[in-house]
Coordinates of C-alpha atoms and ligand atoms in Angstrom, one line a residue:
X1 CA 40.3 74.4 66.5
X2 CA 38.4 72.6 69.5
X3 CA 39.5 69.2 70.7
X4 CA 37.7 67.0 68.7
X5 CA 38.3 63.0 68.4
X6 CA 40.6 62.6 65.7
X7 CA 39.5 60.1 63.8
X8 CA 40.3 58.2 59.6
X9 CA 37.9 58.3 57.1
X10 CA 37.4 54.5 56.4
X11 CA 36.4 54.4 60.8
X12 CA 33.8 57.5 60.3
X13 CA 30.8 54.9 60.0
X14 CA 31.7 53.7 63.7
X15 CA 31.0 57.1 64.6
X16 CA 27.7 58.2 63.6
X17 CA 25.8 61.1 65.4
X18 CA 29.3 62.0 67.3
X19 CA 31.3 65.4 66.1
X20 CA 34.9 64.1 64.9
X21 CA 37.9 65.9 63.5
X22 CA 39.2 64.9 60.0
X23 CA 42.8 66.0 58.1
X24 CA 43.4 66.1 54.6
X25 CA 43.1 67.1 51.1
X26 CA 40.2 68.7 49.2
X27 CA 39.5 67.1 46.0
X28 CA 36.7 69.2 44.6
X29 CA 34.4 71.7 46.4
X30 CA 31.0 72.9 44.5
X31 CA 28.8 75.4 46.0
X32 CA 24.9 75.2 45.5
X33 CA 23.2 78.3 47.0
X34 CA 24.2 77.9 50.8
X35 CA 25.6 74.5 50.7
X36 CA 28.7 74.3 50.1
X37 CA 30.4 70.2 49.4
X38 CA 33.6 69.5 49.8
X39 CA 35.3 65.9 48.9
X40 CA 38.3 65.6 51.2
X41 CA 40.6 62.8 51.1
X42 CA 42.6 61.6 54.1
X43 CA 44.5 58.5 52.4
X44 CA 42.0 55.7 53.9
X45 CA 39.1 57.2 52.1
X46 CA 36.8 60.0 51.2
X47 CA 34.4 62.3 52.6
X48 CA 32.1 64.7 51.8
X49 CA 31.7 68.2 54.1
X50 CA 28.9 69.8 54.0
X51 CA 29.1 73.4 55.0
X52 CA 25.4 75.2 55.9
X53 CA 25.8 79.0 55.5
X54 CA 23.0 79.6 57.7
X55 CA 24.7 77.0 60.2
X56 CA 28.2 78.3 60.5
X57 CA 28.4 81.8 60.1
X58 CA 30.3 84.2 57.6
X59 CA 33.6 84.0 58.5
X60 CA 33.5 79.6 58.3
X61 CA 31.8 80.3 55.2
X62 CA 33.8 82.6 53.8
X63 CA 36.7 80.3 54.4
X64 CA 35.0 76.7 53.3
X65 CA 33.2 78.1 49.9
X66 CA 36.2 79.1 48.7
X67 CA 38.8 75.9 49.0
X68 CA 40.9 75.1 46.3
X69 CA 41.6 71.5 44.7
X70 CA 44.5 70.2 47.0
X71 CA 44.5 72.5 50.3
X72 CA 45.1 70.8 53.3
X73 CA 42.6 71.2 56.0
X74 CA 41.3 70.1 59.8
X75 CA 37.5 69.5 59.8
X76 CA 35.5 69.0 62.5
X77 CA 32.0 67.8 62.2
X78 CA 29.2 65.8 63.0
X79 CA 29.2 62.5 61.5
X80 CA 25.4 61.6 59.5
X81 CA 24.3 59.0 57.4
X82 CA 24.1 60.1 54.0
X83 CA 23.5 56.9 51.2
X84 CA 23.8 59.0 48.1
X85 CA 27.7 60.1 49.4
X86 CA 30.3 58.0 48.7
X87 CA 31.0 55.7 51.7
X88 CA 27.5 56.1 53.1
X89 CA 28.2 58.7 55.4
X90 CA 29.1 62.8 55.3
X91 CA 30.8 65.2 57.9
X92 CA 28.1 67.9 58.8
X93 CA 30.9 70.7 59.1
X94 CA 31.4 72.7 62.3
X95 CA 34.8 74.0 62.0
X96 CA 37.2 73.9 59.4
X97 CA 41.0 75.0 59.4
X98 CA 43.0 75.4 56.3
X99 CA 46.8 74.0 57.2
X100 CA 48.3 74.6 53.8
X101 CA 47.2 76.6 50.6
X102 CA 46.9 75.2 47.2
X103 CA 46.8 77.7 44.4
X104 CA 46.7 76.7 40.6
X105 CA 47.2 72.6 41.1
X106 CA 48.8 71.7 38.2
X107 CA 46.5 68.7 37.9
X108 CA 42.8 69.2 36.8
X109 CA 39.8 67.1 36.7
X110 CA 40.5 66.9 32.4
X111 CA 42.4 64.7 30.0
X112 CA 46.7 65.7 30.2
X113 CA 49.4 63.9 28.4
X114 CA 51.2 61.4 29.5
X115 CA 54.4 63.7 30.0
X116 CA 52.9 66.0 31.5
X117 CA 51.7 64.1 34.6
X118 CA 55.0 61.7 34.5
X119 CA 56.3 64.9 35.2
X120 CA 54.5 65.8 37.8
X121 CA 53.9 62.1 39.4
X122 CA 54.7 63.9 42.7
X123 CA 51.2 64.8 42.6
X124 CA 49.8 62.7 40.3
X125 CA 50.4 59.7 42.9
X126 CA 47.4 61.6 44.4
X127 CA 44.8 60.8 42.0
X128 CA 42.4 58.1 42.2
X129 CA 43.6 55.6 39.6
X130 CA 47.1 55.8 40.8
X131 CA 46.1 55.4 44.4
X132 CA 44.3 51.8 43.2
X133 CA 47.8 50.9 41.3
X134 CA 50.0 51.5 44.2
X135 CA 47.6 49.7 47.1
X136 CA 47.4 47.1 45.1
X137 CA 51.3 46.9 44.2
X138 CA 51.7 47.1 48.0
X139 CA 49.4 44.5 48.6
X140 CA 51.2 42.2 45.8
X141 CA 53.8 42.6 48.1
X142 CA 52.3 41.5 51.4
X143 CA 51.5 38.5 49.4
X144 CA 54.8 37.6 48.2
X145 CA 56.1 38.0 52.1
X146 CA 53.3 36.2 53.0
X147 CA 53.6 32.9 50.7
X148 CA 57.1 32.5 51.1
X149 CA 57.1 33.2 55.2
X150 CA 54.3 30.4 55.4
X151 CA 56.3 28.1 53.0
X152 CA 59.5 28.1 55.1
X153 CA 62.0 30.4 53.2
X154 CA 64.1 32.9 54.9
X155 CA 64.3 36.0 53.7
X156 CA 67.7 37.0 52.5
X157 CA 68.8 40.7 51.4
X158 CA 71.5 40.7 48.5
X159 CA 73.9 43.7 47.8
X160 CA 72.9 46.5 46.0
X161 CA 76.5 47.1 44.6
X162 CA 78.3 44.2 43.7
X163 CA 81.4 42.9 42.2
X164 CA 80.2 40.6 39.9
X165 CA 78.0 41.0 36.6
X166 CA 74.5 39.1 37.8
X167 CA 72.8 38.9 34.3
X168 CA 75.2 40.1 31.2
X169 CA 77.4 43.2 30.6
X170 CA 74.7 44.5 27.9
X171 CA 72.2 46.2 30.8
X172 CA 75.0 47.6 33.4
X173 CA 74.9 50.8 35.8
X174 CA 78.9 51.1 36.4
X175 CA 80.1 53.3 39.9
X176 CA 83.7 54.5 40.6
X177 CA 83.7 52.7 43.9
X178 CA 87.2 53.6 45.8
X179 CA 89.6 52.9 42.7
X180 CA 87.1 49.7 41.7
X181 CA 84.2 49.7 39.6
X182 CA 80.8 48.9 41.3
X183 CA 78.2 47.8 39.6
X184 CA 74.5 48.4 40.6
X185 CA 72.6 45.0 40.8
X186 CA 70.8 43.0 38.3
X187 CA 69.7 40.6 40.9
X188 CA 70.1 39.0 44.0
X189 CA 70.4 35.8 42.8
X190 CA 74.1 34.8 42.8
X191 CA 74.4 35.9 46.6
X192 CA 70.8 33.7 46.9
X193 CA 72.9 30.5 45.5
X194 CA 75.3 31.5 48.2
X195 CA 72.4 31.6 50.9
X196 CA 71.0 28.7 49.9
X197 CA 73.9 25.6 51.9
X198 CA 73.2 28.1 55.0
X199 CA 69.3 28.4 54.8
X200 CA 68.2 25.7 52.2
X201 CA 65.3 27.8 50.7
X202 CA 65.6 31.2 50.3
X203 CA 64.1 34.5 49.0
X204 CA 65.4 38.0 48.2
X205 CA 62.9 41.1 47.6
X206 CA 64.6 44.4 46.3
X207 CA 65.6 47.0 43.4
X208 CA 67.5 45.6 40.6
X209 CA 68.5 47.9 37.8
X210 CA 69.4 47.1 34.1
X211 CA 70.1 49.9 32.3
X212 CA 67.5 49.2 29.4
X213 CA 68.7 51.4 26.4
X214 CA 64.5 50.3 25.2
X215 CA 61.5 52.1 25.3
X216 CA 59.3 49.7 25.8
X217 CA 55.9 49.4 28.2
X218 CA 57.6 46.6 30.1
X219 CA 61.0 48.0 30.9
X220 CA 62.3 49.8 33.6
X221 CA 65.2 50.9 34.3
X222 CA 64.7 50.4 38.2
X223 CA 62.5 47.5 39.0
X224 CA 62.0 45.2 42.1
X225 CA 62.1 41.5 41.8
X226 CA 61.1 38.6 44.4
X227 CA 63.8 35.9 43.9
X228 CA 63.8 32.4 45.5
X229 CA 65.9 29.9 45.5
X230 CA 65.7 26.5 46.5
X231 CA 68.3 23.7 47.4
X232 CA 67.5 20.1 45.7
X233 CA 64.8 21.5 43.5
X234 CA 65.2 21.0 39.8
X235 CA 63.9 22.7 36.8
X236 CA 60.7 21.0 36.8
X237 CA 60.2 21.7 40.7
X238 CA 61.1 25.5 40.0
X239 CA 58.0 25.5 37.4
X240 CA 55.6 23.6 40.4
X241 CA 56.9 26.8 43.1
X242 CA 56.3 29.2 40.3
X243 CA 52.6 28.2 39.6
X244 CA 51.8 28.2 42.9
X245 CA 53.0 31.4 43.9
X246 CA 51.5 33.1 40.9
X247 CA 48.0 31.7 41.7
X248 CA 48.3 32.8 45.2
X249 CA 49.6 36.3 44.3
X250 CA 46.3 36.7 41.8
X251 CA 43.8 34.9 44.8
X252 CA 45.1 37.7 47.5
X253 CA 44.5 40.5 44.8
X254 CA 40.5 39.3 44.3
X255 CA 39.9 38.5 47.8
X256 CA 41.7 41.7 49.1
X257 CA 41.5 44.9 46.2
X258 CA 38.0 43.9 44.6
X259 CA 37.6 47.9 45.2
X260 CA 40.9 48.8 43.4
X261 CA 39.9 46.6 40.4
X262 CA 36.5 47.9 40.6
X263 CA 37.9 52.0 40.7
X264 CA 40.5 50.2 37.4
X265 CA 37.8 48.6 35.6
X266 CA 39.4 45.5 35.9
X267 CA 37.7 42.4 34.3
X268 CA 38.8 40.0 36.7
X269 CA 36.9 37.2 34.8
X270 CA 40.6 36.3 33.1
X271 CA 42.0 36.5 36.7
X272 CA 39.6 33.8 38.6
X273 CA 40.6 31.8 35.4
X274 CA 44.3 31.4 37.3
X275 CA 44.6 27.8 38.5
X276 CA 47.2 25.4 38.6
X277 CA 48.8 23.9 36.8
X278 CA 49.6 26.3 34.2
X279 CA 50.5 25.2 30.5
X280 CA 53.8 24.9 29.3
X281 CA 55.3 24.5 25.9
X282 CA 59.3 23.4 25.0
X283 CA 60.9 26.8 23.9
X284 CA 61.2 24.7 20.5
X285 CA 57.5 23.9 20.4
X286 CA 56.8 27.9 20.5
X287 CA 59.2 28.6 17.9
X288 CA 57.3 26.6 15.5
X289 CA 54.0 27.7 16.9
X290 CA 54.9 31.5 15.9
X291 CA 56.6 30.0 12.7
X292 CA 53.1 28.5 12.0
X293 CA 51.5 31.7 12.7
X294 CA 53.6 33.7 10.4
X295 CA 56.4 34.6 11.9
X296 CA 60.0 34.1 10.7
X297 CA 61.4 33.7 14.0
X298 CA 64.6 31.4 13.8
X299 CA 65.4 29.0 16.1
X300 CA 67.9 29.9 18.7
X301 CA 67.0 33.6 19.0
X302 CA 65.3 34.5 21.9
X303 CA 61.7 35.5 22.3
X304 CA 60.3 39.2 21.5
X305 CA 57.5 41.0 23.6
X306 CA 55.7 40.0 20.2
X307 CA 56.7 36.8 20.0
X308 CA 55.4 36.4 23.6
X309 CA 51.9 38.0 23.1
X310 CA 51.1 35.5 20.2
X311 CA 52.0 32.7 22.4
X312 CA 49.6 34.2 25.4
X313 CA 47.1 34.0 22.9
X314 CA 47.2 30.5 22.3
X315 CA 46.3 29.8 26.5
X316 CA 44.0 31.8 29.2
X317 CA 46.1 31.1 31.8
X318 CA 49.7 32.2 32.4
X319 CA 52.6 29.4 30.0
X320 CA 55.3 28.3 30.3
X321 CA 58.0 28.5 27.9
X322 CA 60.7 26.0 29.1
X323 CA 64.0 25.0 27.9
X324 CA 65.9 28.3 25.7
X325 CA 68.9 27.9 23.6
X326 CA 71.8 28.6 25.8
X327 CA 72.8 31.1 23.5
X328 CA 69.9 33.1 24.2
X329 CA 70.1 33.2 28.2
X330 CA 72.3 34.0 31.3
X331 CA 75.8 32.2 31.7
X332 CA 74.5 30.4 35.0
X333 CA 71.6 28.1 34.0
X334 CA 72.0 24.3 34.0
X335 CA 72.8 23.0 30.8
X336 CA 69.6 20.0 29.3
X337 CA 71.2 16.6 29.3
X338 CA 68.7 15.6 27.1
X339 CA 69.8 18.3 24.8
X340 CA 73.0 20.7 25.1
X341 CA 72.0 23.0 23.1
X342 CA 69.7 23.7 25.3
X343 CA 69.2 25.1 29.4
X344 CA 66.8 23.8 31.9
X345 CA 64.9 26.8 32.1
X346 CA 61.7 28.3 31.7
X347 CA 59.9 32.0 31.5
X348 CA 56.4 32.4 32.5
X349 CA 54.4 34.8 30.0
X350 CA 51.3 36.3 31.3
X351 CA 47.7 36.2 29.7
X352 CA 46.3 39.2 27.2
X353 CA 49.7 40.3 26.4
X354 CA 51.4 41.4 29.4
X355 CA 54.6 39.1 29.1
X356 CA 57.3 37.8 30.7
X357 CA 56.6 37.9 33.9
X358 CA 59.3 35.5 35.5
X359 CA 62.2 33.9 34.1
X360 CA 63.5 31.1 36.1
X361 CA 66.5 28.0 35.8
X362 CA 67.9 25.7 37.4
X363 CA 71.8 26.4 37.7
X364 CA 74.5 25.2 36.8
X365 CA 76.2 22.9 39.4
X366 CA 79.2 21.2 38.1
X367 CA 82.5 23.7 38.6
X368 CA 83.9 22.6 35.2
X369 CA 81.1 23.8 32.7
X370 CA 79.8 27.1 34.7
X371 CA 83.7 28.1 34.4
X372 CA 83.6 27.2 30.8
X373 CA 80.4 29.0 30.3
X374 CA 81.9 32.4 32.3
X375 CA 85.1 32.4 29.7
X376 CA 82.5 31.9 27.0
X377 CA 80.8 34.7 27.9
X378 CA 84.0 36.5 28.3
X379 CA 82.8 37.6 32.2
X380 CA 86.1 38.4 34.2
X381 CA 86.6 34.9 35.7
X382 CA 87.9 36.5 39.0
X383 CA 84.7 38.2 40.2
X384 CA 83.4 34.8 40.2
X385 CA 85.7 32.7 42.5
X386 CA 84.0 32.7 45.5
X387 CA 80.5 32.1 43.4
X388 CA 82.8 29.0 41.9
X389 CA 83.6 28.3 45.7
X390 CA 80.1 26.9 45.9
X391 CA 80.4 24.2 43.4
X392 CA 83.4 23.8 45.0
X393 CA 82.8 22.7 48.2
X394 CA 79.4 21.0 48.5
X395 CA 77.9 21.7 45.3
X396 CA 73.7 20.4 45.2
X397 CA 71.3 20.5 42.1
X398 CA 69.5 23.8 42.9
X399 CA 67.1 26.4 41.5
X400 CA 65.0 29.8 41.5
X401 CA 63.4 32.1 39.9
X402 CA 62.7 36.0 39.5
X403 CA 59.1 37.9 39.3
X404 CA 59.1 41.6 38.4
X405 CA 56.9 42.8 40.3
X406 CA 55.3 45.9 37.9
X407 CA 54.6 43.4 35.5
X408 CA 53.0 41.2 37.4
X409 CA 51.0 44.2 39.0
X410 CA 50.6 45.6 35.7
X411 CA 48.7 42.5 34.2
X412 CA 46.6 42.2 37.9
X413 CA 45.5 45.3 37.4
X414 CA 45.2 45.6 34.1
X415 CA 47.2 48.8 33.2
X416 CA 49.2 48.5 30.1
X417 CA 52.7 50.2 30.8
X418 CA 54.9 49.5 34.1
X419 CA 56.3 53.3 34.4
X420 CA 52.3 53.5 36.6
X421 CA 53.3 50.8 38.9
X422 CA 56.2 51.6 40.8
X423 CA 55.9 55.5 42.5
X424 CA 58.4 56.4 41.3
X425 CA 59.2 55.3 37.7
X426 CA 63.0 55.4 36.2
X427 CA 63.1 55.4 33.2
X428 CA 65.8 55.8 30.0
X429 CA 64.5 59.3 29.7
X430 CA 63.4 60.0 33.4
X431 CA 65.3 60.6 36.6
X432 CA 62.8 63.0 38.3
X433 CA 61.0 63.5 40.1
Ligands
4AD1 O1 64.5 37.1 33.4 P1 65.3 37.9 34.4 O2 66.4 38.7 33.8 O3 65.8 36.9 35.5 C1 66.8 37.2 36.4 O4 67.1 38.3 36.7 C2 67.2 36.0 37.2 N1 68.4 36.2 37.9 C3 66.1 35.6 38.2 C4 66.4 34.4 39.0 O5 66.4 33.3 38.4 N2 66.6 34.6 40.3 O6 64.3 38.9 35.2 C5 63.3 38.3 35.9 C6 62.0 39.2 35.8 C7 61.5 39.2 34.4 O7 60.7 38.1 34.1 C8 60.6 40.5 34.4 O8 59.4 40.2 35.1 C9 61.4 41.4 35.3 O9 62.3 40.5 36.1 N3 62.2 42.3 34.5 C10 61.9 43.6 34.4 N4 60.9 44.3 34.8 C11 60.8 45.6 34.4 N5 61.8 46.2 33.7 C12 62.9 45.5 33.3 N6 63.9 46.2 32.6 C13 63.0 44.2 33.6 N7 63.9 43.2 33.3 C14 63.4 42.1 33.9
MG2 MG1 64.1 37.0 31.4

């Protein structure tokens, strides 16, 4: 092919009237008489070709009628203003190369299962939907760098294999690791705690895996999770961080993918709703609202995806459920002076049924009841020394959170099951691709 300027789709309208050269992928080709249009796609956008018989000759011709769904080509053309092609403008087409051949694409422009294309979400990532999901999943995470760079917090990366049981046993991914076992994390958050006398306020971003024997729309068996973790905060300061950074994550969504929730058919209408501060209700108080609605929920159990939805429908904003049974949550959390039975704590359930979206405590600080709390739990007391060591020597009221990021993406973008919102989805049954 001639030199041409190689140029991206989202800069052709900078370049009307010159001849550029394009790469990509053809996503549909239909031939009318002599004019042949193909919609290629280089990542940034979309473009439309338009091949003249009389214009380029046979052999051109021969070559662009024909293109398949998927082949990669080089086009070089003329850039023109066109308002009724997508992006405004079309490539008038004076040479085209094909780079790669695409015979029989698996995925066609017509309704497949589920399976099917979970199966083949190497390619499927290509599709428009999916492209929307994942920009704005990667823009989600901009955000979350974004907030907590501007707010102070150093960014600290936990181990991926650890020692010590971060959550419960229940949900572990166990590695022969050189005559030890390994176990692949649940969080970052005990190594945060550990972070937290050297840096003050601190923030992890990363995998986490809990294998979830569930098959649910919400679980994953690999998900990431942003964690922070702040010294001197309590509970209630945890809830004010948690607020904040959820309405900022939802503001940088509208202002920055209006065109991926357009391409989704997003109604953001629910999302512009997302001020603070959010409502909360005492884990007590939502028991007997879902007792009052019908459900025989007994105290001290902890709450369902069912149980969570009702709740969301109570509120059009993201609540707030503080202040679980201890029985019901993880071995580290900060036990209520006000009421033992209880932990300071709180999840955050998103609006229209999407769920938990964070769960967050304050954590226990004094030596003597987090030990008592790890034999209770019957954890193996010596993979927690050196996480004792830090009530040991300087211990400070502290506290943090955790927000999974495909359900949070999930409920911005309004797609109802998290196996669409990370690339690659693991799931119970799903290890490839
Ligand atoms: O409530 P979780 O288990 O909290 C923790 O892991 C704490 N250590 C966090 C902290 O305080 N630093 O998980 C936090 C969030 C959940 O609210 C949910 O959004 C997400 O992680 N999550 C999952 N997402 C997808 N699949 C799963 N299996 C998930 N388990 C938790
Ligand atoms: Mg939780």
């Amino acid at each position: 092919m001639t030199e041409a300027k190689r140029v991206e789709v989202k800069d052709l309208p900078e370049q009307e009237g010159e001849v550029v050269g394009i790469g990509g992928w053809v996503e549909t080709l239909r031939v009318h008489g002599k004019v042949a249009f193909a919609v290629v796609r280089d990542g940034t956008g979309v473009v439309q070709c338009v091949l003249a018989r009389d214009e380029v000759g046979d052999e051109l011709w021969a070559r662009g009628s024909e293109l398949t769904q998927e082949t990669s080509v080089a086009v070089r053309g003329e850039v023109t203003r066109e308002p009724r092609s997508p992006g405004g403008f079309e490539l008038r087409v004076v040479e085209l190369d094909v780079l790669g051949a695409s015979e029989a694409y698996p995925i066609q422009p017509k309704e497949h299962g589920v399976e099917f294309l979970m199966d083949h979400r190497h390619l499927w990532l290509r599709s428009s939907v999916q492209r929307s999901v994942l920009r704005v999943r990667a823009e989600i995470t901009h955000a979350i760098h974004d907030f907590f760079y501007r707010e102070g917090f150093t960014r600290i990366d936990t181990p991926i294999l650890t020692g010590s049981i971060g959550e419960s046993a229940g949900t572990l991914f166990s590695t022969e690791y050189f005559g030890e076992t390994a176990y692949l994390a649940q969080t970052g958050q005990l190594y945060l705690e550990a972070a937290c006398p050297a840096f003050g306020k601190v923030y992890c971003f990363g995998p986490t895996f809990r294998a979830e024997k569930s098959k649910t729309r919400r679980h994953l068996t690999e998900f990431w999770m942003v964690e922070p973790e702040v010294a001197f905060a309590d509970s209630e300061e945890n809830m004010r961080l948690q607020e904040r950074f959820v309405t900022h994550l939802v503001g940088w969504a509208l202002d920055r993918c209006a065109g991926e929730l357009e391409e989704l058919e997003r109604d953001t209408l629910p999302l512009e709703k997302v001020r603070v501060p959010f409502p909360r209700i005492s884990y007590t108080e939502a028991v007997e609202l879902l007792r009052s609605r019908g459900s025989e929920i007994e105290w001290g159990s902890d709450l369902g995806g069912a149980d969570e939805t009702m709740i969301a429908e109570e509120f059009d904003l993201p609540v707030f459920v503080y202040n679980y049974p201890r029985q019901a949550k993880a071995f580290y959390m900060k036990e209520n002076p006000d009421d033992p039975r209880t932990v300071l704590c709180n999840d955050l359930i998103a609006p229209e049924g999407y769920g938990e979206i964070i769960g967050g405590s304050q954590r226990e600080d004094d030596l003597d009841r987090l030990l008592a709390r790890i034999r209770e739990e019957k954890l193996p007391e010596e993979a927690y020394e050196w996480y004792l060591d830090l009530r040991r020597y300087g211990t400070f009221v502290h506290s943090g959170f955790g927000l999974g990021i495909e359900r949070t993406v999930a409920w911005i973008t309004g797609r109802s099951h998290v196996r669409e919102l990370i690339p690659f989805p693991r799931l119970m049954n799903r290890l490839t691709p």
